[in-house]
Short mmCIF file of C-alpha atoms in Angstrom, two decimals:
data_model
loop_
_atom_site.label_atom_id
_atom_site.label_comp_id
_atom_site.label_asym_id
_atom_site.label_seq_id
_atom_site.Cartn_x
_atom_site.Cartn_y
_atom_site.Cartn_z
CA MET A 1111 237.89 2.60 213.23
CA THR A 1112 241.44 1.99 213.78
CA PRO A 1113 242.91 -1.51 214.19
CA THR A 1114 244.48 -2.57 217.53
CA VAL A 1115 247.67 -4.15 218.01
CA ALA A 1116 245.85 -7.51 218.58
CA ASP A 1117 244.04 -6.84 215.18
CA LEU A 1118 247.37 -6.67 213.43
CA ALA A 1119 248.81 -9.49 215.05
CA ALA A 1120 245.70 -11.62 214.19
CA MET A 1121 245.85 -10.36 210.51
CA ARG A 1122 249.48 -11.59 210.32
CA ARG A 1123 248.26 -15.06 211.07
CA ALA A 1124 245.44 -14.71 208.81
CA LEU A 1125 247.78 -13.67 205.82
CA GLU A 1126 249.92 -16.90 206.79
CA LEU A 1127 246.80 -19.03 206.60
CA ALA A 1128 245.78 -17.38 203.17
CA ASP A 1129 249.23 -18.52 201.78
CA ASP A 1130 248.50 -22.00 203.05
CA ALA A 1131 245.12 -21.99 200.99
CA ALA A 1132 247.08 -20.87 197.84
CA ALA A 1133 249.66 -23.64 198.39
CA ASP A 1134 246.62 -26.02 198.07
CA GLY A 1135 245.02 -24.46 195.03
CA ASP A 1136 242.52 -22.54 196.73
CA VAL A 1137 241.85 -18.90 196.66
CA PRO A 1138 244.09 -17.25 199.43
CA VAL A 1139 241.98 -16.17 202.16
CA GLY A 1140 242.69 -16.85 205.81
CA ALA A 1141 240.49 -15.97 208.92
CA VAL A 1142 241.08 -16.20 212.67
CA VAL A 1143 238.58 -15.67 215.50
CA VAL A 1144 240.05 -13.99 218.73
CA ASP A 1145 238.48 -13.70 222.05
CA ALA A 1146 238.28 -10.72 224.17
CA THR A 1147 241.71 -11.10 225.48
CA GLY A 1148 243.25 -11.40 222.06
CA ARG A 1149 243.58 -15.35 222.18
CA ILE A 1150 243.08 -17.25 218.92
CA VAL A 1151 240.27 -19.53 219.36
CA GLY A 1152 239.63 -20.51 215.78
CA GLU A 1153 241.58 -20.29 212.63
CA GLY A 1154 240.48 -21.22 209.03
CA ARG A 1155 241.42 -20.74 205.46
CA ASN A 1156 239.51 -21.48 202.20
CA LEU A 1157 239.21 -25.29 201.86
CA ARG A 1158 236.66 -25.46 199.16
CA GLU A 1159 239.18 -27.11 196.74
CA VAL A 1160 240.57 -29.45 199.35
CA THR A 1161 237.10 -30.61 200.69
CA GLY A 1162 234.82 -30.09 197.67
CA ASP A 1163 232.71 -28.02 200.25
CA PRO A 1164 231.23 -25.00 198.70
CA THR A 1165 230.73 -23.52 202.16
CA ALA A 1166 234.36 -24.05 203.26
CA HIS A 1167 235.20 -20.38 203.17
CA ALA A 1168 237.89 -19.25 205.55
CA GLU A 1169 235.54 -17.44 207.79
CA VAL A 1170 232.97 -20.46 208.17
CA VAL A 1171 236.06 -22.66 208.85
CA ALA A 1172 237.31 -20.28 211.46
CA LEU A 1173 233.74 -19.76 213.09
CA ARG A 1174 233.33 -23.57 213.31
CA GLU A 1175 236.60 -24.02 215.11
CA ALA A 1176 236.08 -21.28 217.57
CA ALA A 1177 232.47 -22.69 218.41
CA ARG A 1178 234.21 -26.01 219.24
CA THR A 1179 237.08 -24.41 221.44
CA LEU A 1180 234.61 -22.21 223.31
CA GLY A 1181 232.03 -24.82 223.63
CA SER A 1182 229.18 -22.49 222.16
CA TRP A 1183 227.96 -21.17 218.86
CA HIS A 1184 227.52 -17.82 220.50
CA LEU A 1185 230.63 -15.98 219.81
CA ALA A 1186 229.85 -12.49 221.51
CA ASP A 1187 232.90 -10.64 222.50
CA CYS A 1188 234.96 -12.16 219.86
CA THR A 1189 236.40 -10.53 216.68
CA LEU A 1190 236.84 -12.37 213.30
CA VAL A 1191 239.83 -10.98 211.22
CA VAL A 1192 239.93 -12.12 207.69
CA THR A 1193 242.19 -11.25 204.61
CA LEU A 1194 239.21 -10.53 202.38
CA GLU A 1195 235.86 -8.81 202.90
CA PRO A 1196 233.29 -11.52 203.84
CA CYS A 1197 230.84 -12.38 201.11
CA VAL A 1198 227.06 -12.64 201.83
CA MET A 1199 227.19 -16.38 202.91
CA CYS A 1200 229.88 -15.39 205.48
CA ALA A 1201 228.30 -12.29 206.66
CA GLY A 1202 225.13 -14.47 207.48
CA ALA A 1203 227.36 -16.79 209.35
CA ILE A 1204 229.11 -13.99 211.30
CA LEU A 1205 225.59 -12.46 212.25
CA GLN A 1206 224.39 -16.00 213.33
CA ALA A 1207 227.26 -16.52 215.53
CA ARG A 1208 226.82 -13.01 217.12
CA VAL A 1209 230.40 -11.93 216.67
CA ASP A 1210 230.96 -8.40 217.72
CA ARG A 1211 233.71 -7.10 215.40
CA VAL A 1212 234.93 -8.09 211.92
CA VAL A 1213 238.43 -6.76 210.75
CA PHE A 1214 239.26 -7.44 207.15
CA GLY A 1215 242.18 -6.79 204.65
CA SER A 1216 241.15 -6.38 201.06
CA TRP A 1217 237.81 -5.00 199.94
CA ASP A 1218 235.75 -7.16 197.64
CA ALA A 1219 234.03 -5.08 195.06
CA LYS A 1220 232.37 -8.07 193.28
CA ALA A 1221 230.97 -9.91 196.31
CA GLY A 1222 231.76 -8.16 199.60
CA ALA A 1223 228.92 -7.98 202.16
CA ALA A 1224 230.61 -5.64 204.71
CA GLY A 1225 230.39 -2.29 203.04
CA SER A 1226 231.44 -2.43 199.54
CA LEU A 1227 228.64 -4.22 197.37
CA TYR A 1228 226.42 -4.96 200.29
CA ASP A 1229 226.51 -3.92 204.23
CA VAL A 1230 224.81 -6.95 205.61
CA LEU A 1231 226.93 -6.78 208.94
CA ARG A 1232 225.52 -3.32 209.72
CA ASP A 1233 222.14 -3.71 208.20
CA ARG A 1234 219.92 -1.79 210.78
CA ARG A 1235 216.80 -4.01 209.81
CA LEU A 1236 218.69 -7.13 211.20
CA PRO A 1237 218.67 -8.22 214.89
CA HIS A 1238 222.48 -7.97 215.34
CA ARG A 1239 224.97 -5.61 213.94
CA VAL A 1240 228.82 -5.95 213.85
CA GLU A 1241 231.58 -3.41 214.11
CA VAL A 1242 233.42 -3.35 210.94
CA VAL A 1243 237.16 -2.39 210.38
CA GLY A 1244 238.01 -2.71 206.80
CA GLY A 1245 241.48 -2.09 204.76
CA VAL A 1246 243.75 -3.61 207.44
CA GLU A 1247 246.97 -4.63 205.66
CA GLU A 1248 244.93 -4.21 202.57
CA GLU A 1249 247.84 -4.21 200.16
CA GLN A 1250 249.33 -7.49 201.38
CA ALA A 1251 246.03 -9.27 201.23
CA ALA A 1252 245.18 -7.78 197.79
CA ALA A 1253 248.56 -8.74 196.64
CA ARG A 1254 248.02 -12.26 197.38
CA LEU A 1255 244.81 -12.27 195.58
CA ARG A 1256 246.10 -10.56 192.45
CA GLY A 1257 249.02 -13.00 192.33
CA PHE A 1258 246.78 -16.10 192.69
CA PHE A 1259 244.44 -15.04 189.83
CA GLU A 1260 247.17 -13.84 187.50
CA GLN A 1261 248.76 -17.41 187.72
CA ARG A 1262 245.22 -18.72 186.53
CA ARG A 1263 244.88 -16.52 183.58
#
C-alpha cells in the first residue's frame, strides 16, 4: 500500500511528537489518530519516563485521546500513524479499538507486531484485521531512534 497525502502529513506530526518524547528522556516515538476526513483526533508520544506508566506508549496515549475526543472507544474509520512499528501490547490495543488502518515509520525487528517479528494486526485467527502500511518516512523515524540510543551507550 502507498501512503496518502494525509498519512504523510500525520507522520510529520508524529515525528514532531517523537522529538518531544526524546526531549523528556523517553524513546522517541510519536503517534496520531486521524478520522476519515484526515482530522487529527488524538495525539500521543511515549510518556513512560514522565509518568512511570509502563503502558504509556505513544499509540496507547493517542488511542485514549482519540476515544475521549470522539466519545467512543470504537475507532472504526480511523487511522493510527506512528513512527515505530507497534509492539504486541499496542497491536492489541489497536485491535480492541477497532482501528481500520495503521501507518508506521520504522520497522522494529526486536518487538514489532505489524509484520516484522509478529503480525498481530493481520492475524486471520482474530476477529478484527487492520490494513498496515509500513516504512513511511522510515529513515527519518529510524534516525531519531538511532540517535537516541547512541547517546545512551
